[in-house]
Short mmCIF file of C-alpha atoms in Angstrom, two decimals:
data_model
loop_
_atom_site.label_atom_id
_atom_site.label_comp_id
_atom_site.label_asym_id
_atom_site.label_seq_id
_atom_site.Cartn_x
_atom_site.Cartn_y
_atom_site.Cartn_z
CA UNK A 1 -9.13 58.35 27.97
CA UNK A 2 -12.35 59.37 29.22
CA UNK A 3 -11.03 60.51 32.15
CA UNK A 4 -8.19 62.01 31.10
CA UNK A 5 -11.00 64.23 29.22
CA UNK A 6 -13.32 64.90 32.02
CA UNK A 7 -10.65 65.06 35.08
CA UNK A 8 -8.07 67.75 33.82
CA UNK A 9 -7.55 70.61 35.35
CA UNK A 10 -7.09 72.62 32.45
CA UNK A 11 -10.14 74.76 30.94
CA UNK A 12 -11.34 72.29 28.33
CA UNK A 13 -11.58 69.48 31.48
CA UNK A 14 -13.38 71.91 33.58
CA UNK A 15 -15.78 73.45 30.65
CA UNK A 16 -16.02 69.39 30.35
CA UNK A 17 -17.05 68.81 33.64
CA UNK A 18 -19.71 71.32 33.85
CA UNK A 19 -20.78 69.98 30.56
CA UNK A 20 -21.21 66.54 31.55
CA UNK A 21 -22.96 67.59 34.87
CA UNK A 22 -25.51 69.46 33.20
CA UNK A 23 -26.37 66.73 30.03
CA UNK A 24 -26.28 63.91 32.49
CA UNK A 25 -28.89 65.78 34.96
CA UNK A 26 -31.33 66.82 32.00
CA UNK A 27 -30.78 63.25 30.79
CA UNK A 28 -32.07 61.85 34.15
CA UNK A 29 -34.82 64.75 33.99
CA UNK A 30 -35.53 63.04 30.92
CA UNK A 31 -36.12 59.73 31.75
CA UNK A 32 -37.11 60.23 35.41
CA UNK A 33 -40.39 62.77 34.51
CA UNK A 34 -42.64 60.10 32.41
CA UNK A 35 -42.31 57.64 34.67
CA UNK A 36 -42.72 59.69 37.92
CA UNK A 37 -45.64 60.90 35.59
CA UNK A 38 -46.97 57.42 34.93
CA UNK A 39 -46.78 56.44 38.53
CA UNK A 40 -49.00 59.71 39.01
CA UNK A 41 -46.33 60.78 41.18
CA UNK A 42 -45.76 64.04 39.06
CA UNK A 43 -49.36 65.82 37.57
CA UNK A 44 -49.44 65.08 33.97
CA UNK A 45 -48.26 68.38 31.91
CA UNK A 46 -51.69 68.52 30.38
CA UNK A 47 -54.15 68.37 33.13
CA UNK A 48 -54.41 71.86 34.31
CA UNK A 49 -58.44 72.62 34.69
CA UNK A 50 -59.26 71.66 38.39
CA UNK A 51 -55.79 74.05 39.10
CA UNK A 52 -55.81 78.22 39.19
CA UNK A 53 -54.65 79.85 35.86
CA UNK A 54 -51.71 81.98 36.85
CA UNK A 55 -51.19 81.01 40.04
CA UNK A 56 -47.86 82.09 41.40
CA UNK A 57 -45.08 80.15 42.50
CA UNK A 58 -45.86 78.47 45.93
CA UNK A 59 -45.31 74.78 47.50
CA UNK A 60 -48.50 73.38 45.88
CA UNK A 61 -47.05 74.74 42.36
CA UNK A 62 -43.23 75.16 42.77
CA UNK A 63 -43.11 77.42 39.15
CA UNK A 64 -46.83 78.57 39.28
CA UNK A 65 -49.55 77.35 36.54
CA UNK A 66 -49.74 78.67 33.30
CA UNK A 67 -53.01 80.08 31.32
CA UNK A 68 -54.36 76.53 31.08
CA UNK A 69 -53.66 75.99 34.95
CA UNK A 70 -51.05 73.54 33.73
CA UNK A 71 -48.18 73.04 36.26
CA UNK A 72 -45.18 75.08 35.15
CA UNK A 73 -42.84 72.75 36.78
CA UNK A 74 -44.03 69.51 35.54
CA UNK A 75 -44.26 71.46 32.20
CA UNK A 76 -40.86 72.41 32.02
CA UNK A 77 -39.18 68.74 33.31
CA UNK A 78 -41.51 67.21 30.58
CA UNK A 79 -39.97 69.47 27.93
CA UNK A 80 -36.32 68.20 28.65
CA UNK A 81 -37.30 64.84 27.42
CA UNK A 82 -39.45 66.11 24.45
CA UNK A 83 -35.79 68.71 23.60
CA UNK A 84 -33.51 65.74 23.87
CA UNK A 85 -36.04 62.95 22.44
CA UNK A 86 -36.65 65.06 18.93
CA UNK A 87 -32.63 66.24 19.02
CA UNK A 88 -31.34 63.02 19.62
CA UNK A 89 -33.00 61.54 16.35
CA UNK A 90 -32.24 64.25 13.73
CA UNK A 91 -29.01 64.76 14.77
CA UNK A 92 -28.77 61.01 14.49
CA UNK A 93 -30.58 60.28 11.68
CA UNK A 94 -28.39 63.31 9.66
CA UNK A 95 -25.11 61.65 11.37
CA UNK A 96 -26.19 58.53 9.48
CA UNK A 97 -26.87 60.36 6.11
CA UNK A 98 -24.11 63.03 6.12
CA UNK A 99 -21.39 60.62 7.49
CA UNK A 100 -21.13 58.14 4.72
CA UNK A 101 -22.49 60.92 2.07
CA UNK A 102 -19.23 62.59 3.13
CA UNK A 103 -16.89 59.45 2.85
CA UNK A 104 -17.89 58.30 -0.45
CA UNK A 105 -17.50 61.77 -1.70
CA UNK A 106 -14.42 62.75 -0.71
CA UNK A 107 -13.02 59.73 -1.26
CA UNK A 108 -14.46 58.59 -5.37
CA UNK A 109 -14.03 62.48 -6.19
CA UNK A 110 -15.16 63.22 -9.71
CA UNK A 111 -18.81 63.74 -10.85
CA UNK A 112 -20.52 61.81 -8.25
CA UNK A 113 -18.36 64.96 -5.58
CA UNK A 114 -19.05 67.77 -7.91
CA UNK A 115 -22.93 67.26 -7.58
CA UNK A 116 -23.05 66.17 -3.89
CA UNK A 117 -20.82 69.16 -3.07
CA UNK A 118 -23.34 71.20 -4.61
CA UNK A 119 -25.82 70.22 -3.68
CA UNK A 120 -25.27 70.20 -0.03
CA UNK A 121 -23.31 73.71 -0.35
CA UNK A 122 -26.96 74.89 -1.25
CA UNK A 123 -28.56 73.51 1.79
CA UNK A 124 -25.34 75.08 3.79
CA UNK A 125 -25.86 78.47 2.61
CA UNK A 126 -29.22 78.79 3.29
CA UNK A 127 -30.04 79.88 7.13
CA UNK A 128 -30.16 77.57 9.60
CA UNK A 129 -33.47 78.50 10.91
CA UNK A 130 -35.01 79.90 8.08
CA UNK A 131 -34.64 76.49 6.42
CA UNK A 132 -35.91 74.95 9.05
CA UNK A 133 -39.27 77.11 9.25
CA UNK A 134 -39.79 76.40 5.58
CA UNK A 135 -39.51 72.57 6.53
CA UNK A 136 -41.77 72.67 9.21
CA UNK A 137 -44.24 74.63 7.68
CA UNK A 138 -44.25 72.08 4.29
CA UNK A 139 -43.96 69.43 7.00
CA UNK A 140 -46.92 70.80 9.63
CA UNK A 141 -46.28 70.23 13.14
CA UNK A 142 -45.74 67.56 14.74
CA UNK A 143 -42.50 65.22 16.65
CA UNK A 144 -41.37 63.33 13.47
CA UNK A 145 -41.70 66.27 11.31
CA UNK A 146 -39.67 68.79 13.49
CA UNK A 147 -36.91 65.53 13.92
CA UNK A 148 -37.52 65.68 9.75
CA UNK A 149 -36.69 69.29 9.58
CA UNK A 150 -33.88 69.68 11.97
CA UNK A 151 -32.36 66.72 10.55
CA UNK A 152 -32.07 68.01 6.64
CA UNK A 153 -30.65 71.24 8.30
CA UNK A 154 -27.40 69.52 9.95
CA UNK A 155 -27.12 67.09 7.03
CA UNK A 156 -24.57 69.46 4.56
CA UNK A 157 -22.45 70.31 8.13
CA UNK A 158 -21.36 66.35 8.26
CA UNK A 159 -21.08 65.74 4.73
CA UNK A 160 -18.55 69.15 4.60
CA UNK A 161 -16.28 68.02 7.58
CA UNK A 162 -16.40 64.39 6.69
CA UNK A 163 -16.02 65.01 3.06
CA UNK A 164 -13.22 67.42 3.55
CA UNK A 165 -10.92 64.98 5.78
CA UNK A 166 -11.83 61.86 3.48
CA UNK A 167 -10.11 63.90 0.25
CA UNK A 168 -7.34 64.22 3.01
CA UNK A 169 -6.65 60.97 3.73
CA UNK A 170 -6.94 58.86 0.72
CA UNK A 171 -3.74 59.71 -0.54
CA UNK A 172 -2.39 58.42 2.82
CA UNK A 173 0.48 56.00 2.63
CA UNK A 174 -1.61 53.26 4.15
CA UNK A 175 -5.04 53.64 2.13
CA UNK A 176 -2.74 53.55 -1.05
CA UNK A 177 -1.19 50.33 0.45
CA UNK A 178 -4.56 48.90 1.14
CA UNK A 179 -5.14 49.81 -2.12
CA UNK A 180 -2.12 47.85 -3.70
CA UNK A 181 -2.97 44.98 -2.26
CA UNK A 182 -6.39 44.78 -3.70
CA UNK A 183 -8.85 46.51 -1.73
CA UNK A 184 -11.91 47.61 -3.21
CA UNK A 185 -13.74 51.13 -2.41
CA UNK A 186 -15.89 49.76 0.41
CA UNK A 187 -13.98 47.75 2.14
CA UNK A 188 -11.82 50.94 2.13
CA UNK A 189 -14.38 53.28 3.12
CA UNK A 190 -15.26 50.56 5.77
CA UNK A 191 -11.83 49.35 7.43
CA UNK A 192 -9.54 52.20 6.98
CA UNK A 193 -11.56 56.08 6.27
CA UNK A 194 -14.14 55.67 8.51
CA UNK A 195 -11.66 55.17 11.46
CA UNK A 196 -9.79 58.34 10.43
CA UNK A 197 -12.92 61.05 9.88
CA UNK A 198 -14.95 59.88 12.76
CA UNK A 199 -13.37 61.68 15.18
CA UNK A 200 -13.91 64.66 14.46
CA UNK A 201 -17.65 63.94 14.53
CA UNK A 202 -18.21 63.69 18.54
CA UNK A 203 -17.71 67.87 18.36
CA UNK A 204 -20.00 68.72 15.60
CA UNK A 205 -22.56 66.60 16.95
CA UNK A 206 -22.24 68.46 20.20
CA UNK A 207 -22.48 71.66 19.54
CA UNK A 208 -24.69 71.16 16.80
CA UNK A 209 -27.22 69.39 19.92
CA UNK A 210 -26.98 72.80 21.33
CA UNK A 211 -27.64 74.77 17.78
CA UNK A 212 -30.68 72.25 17.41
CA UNK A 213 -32.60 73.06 20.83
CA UNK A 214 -32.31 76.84 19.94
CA UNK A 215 -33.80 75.63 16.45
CA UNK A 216 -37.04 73.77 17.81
CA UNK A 217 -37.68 76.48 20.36
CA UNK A 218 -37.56 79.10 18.09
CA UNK A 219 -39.83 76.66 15.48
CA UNK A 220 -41.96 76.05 18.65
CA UNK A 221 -42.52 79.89 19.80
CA UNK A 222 -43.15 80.93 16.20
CA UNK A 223 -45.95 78.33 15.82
CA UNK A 224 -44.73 75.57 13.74
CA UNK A 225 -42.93 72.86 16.28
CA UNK A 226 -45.02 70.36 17.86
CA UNK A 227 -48.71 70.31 18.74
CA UNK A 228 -49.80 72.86 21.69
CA UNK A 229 -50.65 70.13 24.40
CA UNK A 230 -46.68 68.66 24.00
CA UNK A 231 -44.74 69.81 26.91
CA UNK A 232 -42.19 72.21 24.47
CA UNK A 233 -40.15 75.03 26.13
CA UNK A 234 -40.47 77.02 22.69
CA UNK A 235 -44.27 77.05 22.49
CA UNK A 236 -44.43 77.12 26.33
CA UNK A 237 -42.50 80.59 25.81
CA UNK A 238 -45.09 81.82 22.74
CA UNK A 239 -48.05 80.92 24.79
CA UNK A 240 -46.59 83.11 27.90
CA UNK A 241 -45.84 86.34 26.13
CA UNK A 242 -49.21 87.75 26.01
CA UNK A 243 -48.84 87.09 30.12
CA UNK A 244 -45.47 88.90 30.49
CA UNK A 245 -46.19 92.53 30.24
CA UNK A 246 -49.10 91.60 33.21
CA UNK A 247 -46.39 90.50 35.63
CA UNK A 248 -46.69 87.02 35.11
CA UNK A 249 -43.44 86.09 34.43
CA UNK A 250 -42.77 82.44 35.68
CA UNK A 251 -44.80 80.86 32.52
CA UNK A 252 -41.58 82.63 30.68
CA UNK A 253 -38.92 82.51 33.13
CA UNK A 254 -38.39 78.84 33.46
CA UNK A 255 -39.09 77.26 30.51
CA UNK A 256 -35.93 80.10 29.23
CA UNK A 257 -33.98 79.18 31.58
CA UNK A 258 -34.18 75.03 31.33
CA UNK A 259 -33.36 75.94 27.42
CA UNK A 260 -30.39 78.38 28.46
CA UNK A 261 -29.08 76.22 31.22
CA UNK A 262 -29.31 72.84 28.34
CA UNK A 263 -27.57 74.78 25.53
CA UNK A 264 -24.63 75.98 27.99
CA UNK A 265 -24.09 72.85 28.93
CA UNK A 266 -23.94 71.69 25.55
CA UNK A 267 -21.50 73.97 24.58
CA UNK A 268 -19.32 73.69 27.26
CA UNK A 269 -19.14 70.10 26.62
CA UNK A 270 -18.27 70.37 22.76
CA UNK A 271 -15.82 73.20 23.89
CA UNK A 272 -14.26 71.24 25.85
CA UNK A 273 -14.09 68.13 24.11
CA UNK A 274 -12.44 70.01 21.11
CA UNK A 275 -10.07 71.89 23.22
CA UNK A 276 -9.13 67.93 24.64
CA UNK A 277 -8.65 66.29 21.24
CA UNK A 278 -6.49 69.23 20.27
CA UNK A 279 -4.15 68.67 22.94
CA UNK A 280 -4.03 65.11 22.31
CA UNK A 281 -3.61 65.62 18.30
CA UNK A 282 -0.60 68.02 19.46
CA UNK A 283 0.96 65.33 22.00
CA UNK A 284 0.84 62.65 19.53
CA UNK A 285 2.66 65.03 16.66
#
């Protein structure tokens, strides 16, 4: 099935393709840059004062030094695994709260829906990174409070789609049969409706990976992501702007473009694999 998905020639296998490309090579960036760090093979991201401030891209600094004398490079490969490290638990740790939030929702109905649905229709409405800001400000800065704030933020988005397709499917012929035959509610919500509303998941956790990078650079280059001496592409960005109207542009340039390149390639994987399950939803009708 996999590669079915990833193989096609159609647009959603080739916006796949690229997609996997690009998340599999920051993932290796990832892992790789700590270790090579560790082995001392790499500069650490931090240790910038026996370098030049500002120096200019050349072969002893391939993206130049920032104001610190920090190497750019190193800076920016360090930041992919901070991105993916504080992305991967939120979204995680609100796929684990929304999901089943969601199920038993949709599928008890009544009081225990009414409030949840409000509840999390508040936290919906409210914009995405202005709620966030407010979090990490009431949270201060720091790696498990930016996972804490991105992670309430993508909570209601779960609980919606999940909660949504749940109402759906419990009055399906074989939930109402499992019911017959003496099922109780969890073994229900366990066996049969969390098969049927996962997957739609894999998509919304996709793109919303590409949502949440935006979200902790733009919590990092207003101030309020993680600590200053973290390798982060958002405060690397806030901390080059004074530079930029000098002419120093790589402490700006690269750091963008690692987010850019990260978030297309997000989206062109969640694209992709939503264009995919379409076709297959359409082939098995």
């Amino acid at each position: 099935m996999a590669v079915g998905f990833v193989g096609g020639g159609t647009l959603s296998g080739r916006m796949a393709r690229w997609g996997v490309a690009i998340v599999a090579a920051y993932a290796l960036v990832a892992v790789l840059t700590p270790l090579l760090v560790h082995l001392a093979v790499l500069p650490d991201p931090n240790a910038g004062l026996a370098n030049p401030i500002y120096a200019s891209p050349s072969p002893m600094h391939w993206c130049g030094t920032d104001r610190l004398g920090r190497d750019v490079c190193v800076r920016t490969l360090s930041g992919a695994s901070v991105a993916l490290q504080v992305v991967l638990i939120a979204l995680l740790i609100a796929l684990a709260i929304g999901v089943p939030l969601g199920m038993v929702s949709g599928y008890l109905g009544g009081g225990v829906d009414r409030v949840l649905v409000v509840l999390m229709d508040t936290l919906y409405t409210l914009p995405v990174l202005l709620l966030s800001v407010v979090l990490a400000f009431l949270l201060g800065r720091g790696l498990p409070n930016a996972a804490a704030a991105l992670c309430v933020v993508y909570v209601p988005q779960y609980f919606r789609v999940v909660r949504n397709q749940s109402a759906q499917v419990k009055s399906e012929l074989f939930i109402e049969a499992a019911r017959s035959l003496g099922a109780g509610p969890a073994w229900i919500l366990r066996r049969y409706l969390f098969r049927s509303v996962i997957t739609s998941v894999p998509v919304l956790l996709t793109l919303n990976a590409a949502d949440a990078v935006l979200v902790l650079g733009g919590l990092g280059f207003l101030g309020l992501g993680l600590p200053e001496m973290i390798p982060e592409w958002g405060g690397d960005l806030q901390q080059a702007l004074t530079a930029l109207p000098t002419g120093i542009w790589w402490t700006a340039v690269y750091p963008g473009l690692a987010m850019f390149v990260l978030v297309l390639g997000l989206s062109f994987l969640g694209e992709g694999l939503e264009q995919w399950l379409s076709g297959q939803a359409l082939r098995s009708d």
